[in-house]
Short mmCIF file of N, CA and C in Angstrom, two decimals:
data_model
loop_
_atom_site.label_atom_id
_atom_site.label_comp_id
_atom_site.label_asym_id
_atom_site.label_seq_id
_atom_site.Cartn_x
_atom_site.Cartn_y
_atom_site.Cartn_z
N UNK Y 1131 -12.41 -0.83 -14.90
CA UNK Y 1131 -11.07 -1.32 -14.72
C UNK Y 1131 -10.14 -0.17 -14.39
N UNK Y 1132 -9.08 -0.50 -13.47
CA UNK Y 1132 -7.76 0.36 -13.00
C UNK Y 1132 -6.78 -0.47 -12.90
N UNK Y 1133 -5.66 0.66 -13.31
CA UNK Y 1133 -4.58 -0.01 -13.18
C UNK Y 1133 -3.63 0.68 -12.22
N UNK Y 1134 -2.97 0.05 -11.13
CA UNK Y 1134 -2.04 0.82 -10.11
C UNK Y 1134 -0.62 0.38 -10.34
N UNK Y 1135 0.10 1.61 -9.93
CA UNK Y 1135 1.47 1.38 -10.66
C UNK Y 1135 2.36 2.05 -9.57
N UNK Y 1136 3.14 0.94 -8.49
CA UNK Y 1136 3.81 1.28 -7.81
C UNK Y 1136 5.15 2.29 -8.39
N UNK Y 1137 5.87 2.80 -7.26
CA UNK Y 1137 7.22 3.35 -7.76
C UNK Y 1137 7.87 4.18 -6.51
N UNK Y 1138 9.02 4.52 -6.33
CA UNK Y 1138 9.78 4.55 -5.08
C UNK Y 1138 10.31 3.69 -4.52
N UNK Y 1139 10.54 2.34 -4.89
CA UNK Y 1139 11.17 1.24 -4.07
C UNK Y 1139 12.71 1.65 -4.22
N UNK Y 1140 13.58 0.71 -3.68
CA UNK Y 1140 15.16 1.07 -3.67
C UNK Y 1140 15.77 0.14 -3.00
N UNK Y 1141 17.14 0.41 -2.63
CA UNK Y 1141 18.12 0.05 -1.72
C UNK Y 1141 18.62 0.94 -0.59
N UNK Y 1142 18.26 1.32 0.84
CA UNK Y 1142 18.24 2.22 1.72
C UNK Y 1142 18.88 1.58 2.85
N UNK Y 1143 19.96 2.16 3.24
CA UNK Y 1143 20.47 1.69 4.70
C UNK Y 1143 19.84 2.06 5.45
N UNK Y 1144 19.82 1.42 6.59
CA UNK Y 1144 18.81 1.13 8.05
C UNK Y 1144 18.86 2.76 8.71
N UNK Y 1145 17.30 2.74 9.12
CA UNK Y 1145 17.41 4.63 9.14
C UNK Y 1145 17.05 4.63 8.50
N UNK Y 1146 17.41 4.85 7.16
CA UNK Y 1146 16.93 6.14 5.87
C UNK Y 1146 15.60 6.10 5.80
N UNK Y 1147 15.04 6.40 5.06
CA UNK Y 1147 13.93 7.03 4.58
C UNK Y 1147 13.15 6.38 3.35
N UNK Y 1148 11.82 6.10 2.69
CA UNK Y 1148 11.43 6.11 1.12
C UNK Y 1148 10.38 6.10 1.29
N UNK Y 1149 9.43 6.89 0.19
CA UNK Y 1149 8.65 7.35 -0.48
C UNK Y 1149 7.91 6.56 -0.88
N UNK Y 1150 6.93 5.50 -1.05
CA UNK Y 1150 6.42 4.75 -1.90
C UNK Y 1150 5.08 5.46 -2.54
N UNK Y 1151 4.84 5.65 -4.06
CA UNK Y 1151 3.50 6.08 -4.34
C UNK Y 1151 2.89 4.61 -5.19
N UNK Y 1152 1.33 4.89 -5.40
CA UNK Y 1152 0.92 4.35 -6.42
C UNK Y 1152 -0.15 5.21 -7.20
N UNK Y 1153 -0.23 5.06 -8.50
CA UNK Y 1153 -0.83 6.07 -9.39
C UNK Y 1153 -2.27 5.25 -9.69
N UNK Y 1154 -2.80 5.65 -9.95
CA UNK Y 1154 -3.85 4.66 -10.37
C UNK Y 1154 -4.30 4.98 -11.75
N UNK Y 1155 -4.96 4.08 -13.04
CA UNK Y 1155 -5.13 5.06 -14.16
C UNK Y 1155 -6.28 5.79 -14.24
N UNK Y 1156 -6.97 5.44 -12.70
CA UNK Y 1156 -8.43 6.78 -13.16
C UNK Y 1156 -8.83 6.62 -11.68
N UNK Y 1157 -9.86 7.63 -11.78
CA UNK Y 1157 -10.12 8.29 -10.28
C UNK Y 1157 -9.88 6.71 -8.93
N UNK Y 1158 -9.45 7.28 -8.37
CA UNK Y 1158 -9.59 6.90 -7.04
C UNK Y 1158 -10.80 6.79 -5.80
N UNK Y 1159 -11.31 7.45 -6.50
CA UNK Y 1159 -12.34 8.06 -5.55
C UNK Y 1159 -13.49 6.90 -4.91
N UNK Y 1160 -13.56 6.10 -6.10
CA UNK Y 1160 -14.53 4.81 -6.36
C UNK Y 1160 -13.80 3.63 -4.97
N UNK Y 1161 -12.56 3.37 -4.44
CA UNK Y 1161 -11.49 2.92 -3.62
C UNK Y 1161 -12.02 3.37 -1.97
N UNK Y 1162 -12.87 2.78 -1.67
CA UNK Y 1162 -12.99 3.36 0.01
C UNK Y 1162 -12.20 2.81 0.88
N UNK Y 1163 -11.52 1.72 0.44
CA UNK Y 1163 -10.89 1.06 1.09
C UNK Y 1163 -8.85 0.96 0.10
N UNK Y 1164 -8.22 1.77 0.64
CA UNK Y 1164 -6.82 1.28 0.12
C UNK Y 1164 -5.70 1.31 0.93
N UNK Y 1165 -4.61 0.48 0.13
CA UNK Y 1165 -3.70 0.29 1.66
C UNK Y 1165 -2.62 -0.82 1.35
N UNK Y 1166 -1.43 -0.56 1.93
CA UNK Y 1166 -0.07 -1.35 1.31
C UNK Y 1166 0.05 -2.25 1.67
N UNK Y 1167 0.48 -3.57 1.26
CA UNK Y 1167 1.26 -4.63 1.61
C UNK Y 1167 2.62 -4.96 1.38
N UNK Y 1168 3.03 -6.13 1.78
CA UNK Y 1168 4.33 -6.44 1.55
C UNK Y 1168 4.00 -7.69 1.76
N UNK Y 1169 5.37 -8.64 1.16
CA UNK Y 1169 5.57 -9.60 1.31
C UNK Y 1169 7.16 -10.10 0.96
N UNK Y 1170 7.60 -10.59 1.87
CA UNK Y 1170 9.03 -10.87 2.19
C UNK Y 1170 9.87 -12.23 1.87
N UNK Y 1171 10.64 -12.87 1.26
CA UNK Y 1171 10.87 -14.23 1.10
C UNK Y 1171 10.85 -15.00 2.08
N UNK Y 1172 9.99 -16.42 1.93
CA UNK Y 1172 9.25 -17.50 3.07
C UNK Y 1172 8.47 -17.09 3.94
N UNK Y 1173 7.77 -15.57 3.34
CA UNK Y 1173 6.84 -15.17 4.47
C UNK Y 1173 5.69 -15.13 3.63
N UNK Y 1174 4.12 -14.82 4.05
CA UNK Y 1174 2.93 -14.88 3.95
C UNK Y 1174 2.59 -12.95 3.45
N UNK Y 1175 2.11 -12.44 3.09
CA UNK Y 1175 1.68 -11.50 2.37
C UNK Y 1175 0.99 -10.60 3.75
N UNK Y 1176 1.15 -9.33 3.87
CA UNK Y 1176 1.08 -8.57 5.31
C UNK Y 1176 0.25 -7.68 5.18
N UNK Y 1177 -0.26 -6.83 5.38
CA UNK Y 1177 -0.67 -6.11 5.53
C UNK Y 1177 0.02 -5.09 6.56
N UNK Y 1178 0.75 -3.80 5.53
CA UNK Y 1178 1.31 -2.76 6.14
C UNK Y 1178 0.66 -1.58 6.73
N UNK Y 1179 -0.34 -1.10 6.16
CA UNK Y 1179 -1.50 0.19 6.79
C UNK Y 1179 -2.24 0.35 5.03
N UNK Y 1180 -3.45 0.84 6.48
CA UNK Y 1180 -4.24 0.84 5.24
C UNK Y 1180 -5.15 2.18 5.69
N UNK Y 1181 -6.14 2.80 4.43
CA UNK Y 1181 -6.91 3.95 4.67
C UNK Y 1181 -8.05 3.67 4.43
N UNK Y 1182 -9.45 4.42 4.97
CA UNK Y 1182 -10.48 4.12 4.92
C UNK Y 1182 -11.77 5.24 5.50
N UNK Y 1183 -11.92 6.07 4.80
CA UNK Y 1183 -12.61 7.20 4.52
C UNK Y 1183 -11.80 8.27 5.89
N UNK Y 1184 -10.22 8.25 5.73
CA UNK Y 1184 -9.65 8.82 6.43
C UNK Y 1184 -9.13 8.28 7.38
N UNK Y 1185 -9.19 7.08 7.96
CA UNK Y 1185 -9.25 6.50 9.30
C UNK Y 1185 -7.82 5.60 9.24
N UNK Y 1186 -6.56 5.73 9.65
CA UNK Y 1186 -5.67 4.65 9.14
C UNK Y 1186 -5.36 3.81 9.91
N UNK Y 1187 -4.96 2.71 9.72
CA UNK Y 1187 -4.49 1.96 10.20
C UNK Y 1187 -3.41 0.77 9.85
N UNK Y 1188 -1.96 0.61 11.31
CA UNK Y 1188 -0.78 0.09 10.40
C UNK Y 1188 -0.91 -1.27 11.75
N UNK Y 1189 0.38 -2.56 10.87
CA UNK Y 1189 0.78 -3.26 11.25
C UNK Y 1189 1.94 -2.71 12.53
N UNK Y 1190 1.57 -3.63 13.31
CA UNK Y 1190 2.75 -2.95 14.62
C UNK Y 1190 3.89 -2.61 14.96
N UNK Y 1191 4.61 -3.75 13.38
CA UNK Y 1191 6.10 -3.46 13.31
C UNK Y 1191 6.22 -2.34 12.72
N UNK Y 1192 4.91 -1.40 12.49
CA UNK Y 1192 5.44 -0.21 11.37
C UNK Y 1192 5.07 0.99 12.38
N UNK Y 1193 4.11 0.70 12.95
CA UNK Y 1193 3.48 2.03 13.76
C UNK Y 1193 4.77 2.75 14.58
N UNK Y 1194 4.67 4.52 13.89
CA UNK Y 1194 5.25 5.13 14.75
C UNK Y 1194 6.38 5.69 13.40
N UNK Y 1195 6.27 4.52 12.50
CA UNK Y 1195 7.62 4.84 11.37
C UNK Y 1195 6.94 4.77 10.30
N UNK Y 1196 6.02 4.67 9.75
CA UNK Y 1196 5.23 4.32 8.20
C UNK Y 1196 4.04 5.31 8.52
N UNK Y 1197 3.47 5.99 7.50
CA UNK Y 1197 2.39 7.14 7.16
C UNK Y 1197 2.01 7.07 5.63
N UNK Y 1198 0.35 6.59 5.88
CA UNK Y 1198 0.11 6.38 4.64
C UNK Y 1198 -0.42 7.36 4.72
N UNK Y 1199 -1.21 8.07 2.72
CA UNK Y 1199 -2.26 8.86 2.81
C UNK Y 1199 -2.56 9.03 1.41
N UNK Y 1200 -3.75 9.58 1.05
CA UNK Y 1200 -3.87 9.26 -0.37
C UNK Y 1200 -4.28 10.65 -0.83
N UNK Y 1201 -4.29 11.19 -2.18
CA UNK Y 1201 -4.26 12.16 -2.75
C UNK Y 1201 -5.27 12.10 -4.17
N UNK Y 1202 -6.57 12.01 -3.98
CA UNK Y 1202 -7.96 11.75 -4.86
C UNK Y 1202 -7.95 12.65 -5.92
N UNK Y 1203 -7.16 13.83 -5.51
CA UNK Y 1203 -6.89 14.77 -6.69
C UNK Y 1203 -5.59 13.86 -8.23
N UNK Y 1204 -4.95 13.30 -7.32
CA UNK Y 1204 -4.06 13.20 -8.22
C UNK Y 1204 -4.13 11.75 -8.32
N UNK Y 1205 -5.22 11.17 -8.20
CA UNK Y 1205 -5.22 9.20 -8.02
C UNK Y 1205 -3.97 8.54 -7.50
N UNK Y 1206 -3.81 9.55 -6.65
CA UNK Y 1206 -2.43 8.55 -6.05
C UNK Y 1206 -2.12 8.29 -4.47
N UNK Y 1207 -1.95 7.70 -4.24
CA UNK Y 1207 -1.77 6.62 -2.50
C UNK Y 1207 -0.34 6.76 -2.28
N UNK Y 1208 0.26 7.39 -0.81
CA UNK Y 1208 1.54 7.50 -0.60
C UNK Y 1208 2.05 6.54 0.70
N UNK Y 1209 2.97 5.54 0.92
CA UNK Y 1209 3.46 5.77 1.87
C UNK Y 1209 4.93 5.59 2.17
N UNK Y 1210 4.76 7.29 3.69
CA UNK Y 1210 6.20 7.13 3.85
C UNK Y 1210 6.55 6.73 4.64
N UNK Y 1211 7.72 5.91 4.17
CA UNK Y 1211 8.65 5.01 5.63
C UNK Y 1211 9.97 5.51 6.17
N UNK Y 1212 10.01 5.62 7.28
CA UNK Y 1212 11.11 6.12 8.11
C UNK Y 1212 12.02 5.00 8.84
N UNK Y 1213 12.68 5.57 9.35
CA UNK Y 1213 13.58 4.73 10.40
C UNK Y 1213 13.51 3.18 9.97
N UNK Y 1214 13.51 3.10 8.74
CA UNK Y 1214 13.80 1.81 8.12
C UNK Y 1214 14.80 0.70 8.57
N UNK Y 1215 14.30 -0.60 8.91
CA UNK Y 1215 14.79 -1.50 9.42
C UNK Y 1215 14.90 -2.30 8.29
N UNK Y 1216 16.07 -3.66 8.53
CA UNK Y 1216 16.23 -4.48 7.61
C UNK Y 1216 15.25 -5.57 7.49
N UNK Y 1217 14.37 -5.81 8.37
CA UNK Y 1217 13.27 -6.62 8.59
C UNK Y 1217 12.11 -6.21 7.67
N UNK Y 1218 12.32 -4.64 7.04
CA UNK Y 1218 11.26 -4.06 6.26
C UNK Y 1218 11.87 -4.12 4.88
N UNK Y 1219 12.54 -5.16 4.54
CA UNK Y 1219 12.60 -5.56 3.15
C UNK Y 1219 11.89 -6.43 2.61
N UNK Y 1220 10.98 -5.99 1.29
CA UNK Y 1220 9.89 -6.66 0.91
C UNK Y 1220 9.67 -6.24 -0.59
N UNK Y 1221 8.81 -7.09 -0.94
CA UNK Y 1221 8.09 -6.62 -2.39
C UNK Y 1221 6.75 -5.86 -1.98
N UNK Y 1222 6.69 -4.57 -2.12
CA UNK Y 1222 5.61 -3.50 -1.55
C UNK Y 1222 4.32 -3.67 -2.53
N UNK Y 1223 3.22 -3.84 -1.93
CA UNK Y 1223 2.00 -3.65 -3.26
C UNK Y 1223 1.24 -2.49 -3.08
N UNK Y 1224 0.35 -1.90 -3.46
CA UNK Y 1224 -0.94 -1.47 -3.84
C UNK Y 1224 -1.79 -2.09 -3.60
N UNK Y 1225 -2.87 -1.87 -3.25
CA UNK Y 1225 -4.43 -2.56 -3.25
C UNK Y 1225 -5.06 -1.47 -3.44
N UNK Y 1226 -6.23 -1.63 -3.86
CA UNK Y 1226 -7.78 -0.60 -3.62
C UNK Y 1226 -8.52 -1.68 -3.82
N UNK Y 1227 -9.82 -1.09 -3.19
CA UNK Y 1227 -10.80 -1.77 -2.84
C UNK Y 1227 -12.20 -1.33 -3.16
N UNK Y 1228 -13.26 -1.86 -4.06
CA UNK Y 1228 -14.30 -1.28 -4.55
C UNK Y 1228 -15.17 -1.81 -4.56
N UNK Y 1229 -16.28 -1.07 -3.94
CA UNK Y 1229 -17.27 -1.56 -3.20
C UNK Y 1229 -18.55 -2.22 -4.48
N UNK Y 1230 -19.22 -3.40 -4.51
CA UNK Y 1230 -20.22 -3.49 -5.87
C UNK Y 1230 -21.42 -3.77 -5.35
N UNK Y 1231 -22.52 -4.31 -5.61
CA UNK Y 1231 -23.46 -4.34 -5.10
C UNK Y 1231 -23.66 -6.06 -5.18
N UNK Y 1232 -23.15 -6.69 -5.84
CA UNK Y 1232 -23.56 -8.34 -5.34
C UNK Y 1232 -22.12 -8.77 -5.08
N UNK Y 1233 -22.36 -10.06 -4.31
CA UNK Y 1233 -21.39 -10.77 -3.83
C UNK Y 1233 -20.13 -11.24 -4.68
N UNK Y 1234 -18.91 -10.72 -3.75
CA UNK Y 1234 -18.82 -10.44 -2.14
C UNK Y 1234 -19.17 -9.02 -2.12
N UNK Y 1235 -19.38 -8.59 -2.59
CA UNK Y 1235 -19.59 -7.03 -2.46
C UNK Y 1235 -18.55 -6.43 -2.78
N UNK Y 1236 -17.45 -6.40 -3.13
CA UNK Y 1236 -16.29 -5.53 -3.16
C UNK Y 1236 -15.07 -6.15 -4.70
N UNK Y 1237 -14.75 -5.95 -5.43
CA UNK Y 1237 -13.48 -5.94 -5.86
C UNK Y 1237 -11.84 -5.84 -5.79
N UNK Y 1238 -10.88 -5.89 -5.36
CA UNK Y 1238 -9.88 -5.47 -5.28
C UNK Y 1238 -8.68 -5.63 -6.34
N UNK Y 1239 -8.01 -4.50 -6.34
CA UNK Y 1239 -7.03 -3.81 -7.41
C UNK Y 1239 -6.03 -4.01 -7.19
N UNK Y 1240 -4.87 -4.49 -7.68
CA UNK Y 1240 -3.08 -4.88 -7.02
C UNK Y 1240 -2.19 -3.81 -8.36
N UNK Y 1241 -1.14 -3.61 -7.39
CA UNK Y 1241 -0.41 -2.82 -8.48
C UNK Y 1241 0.73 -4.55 -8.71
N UNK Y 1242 1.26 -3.86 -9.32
CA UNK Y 1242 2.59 -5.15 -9.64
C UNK Y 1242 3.57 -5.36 -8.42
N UNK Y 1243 3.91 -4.00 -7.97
CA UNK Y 1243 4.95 -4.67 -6.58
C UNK Y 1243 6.16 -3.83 -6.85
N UNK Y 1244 6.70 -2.76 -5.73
CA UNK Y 1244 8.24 -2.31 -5.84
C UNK Y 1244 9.03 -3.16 -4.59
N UNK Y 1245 10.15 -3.19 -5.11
CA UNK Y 1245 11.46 -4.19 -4.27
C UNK Y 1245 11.54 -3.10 -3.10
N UNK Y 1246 11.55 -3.31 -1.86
CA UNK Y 1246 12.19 -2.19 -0.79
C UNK Y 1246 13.40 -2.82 -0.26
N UNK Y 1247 14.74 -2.65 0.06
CA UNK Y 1247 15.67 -3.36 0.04
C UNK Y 1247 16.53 -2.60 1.64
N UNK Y 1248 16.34 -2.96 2.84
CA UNK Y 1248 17.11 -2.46 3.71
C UNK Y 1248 18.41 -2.66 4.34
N UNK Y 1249 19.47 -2.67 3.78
CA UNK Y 1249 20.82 -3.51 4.18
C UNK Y 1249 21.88 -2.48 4.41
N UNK Y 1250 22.57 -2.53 4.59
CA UNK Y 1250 24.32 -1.81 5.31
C UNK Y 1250 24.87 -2.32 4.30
#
């Protein structure tokens, strides 16, 4: 068992900048698969970018402004968002993903969720 624990969410005018991490309570390493979501009011749950033995990959409204990356030393998953739009207000998650040997083969881990809030 792990537990992930978002933090960095806020209130940021359009432009700015934030930080999102998640900590995890024990190695990371076991996670070949991790990577952020969001989900926005009356919308469906997204998938923002995700990592995968180095390899990343983001949703289109983010590419170019969002950079994930994770840090195995310190069990923790970063991503940063730039040039923040108001369309990128959401409840941000955590996932990891762990691979098992019977079906489905894999597990996955949710942190609780930080508010990202983009308004003027």
């Amino acid at each position: 068992q792990v537990q992930l624990v978002e933090s960095g969410g806020g209130l940021v005018q359009p432009g700015g900048s934030l930080r999102l991490s998640c900590v995890a309570s024990r190695s990371i390493v076991s996670m070949n698969v991790m990577g952020w979501y969001r989900q926005a009011p009356g919308r469906e749950r997204e998938l923002v970018a995700k990592t995968t033995y180095g390899i990343t990959n983001y949703a289109d409204s983010v590419k170019g402004r969002f950079t994930i990356s994770r840090d195995n030393n310190k069990n923790t998953m970063y991503l940063q968002m730039n040039s923040l739009k108001p369309e990128d207000t959401a409840v941000y998650y955590c996932n990891g993903r762990v691979p098992h040997d019977r079906t489905p083969y894999y597990e996955d881990y949710w942190g609780q969720g930080t508010q990202v809030t983009v308004s003027s």
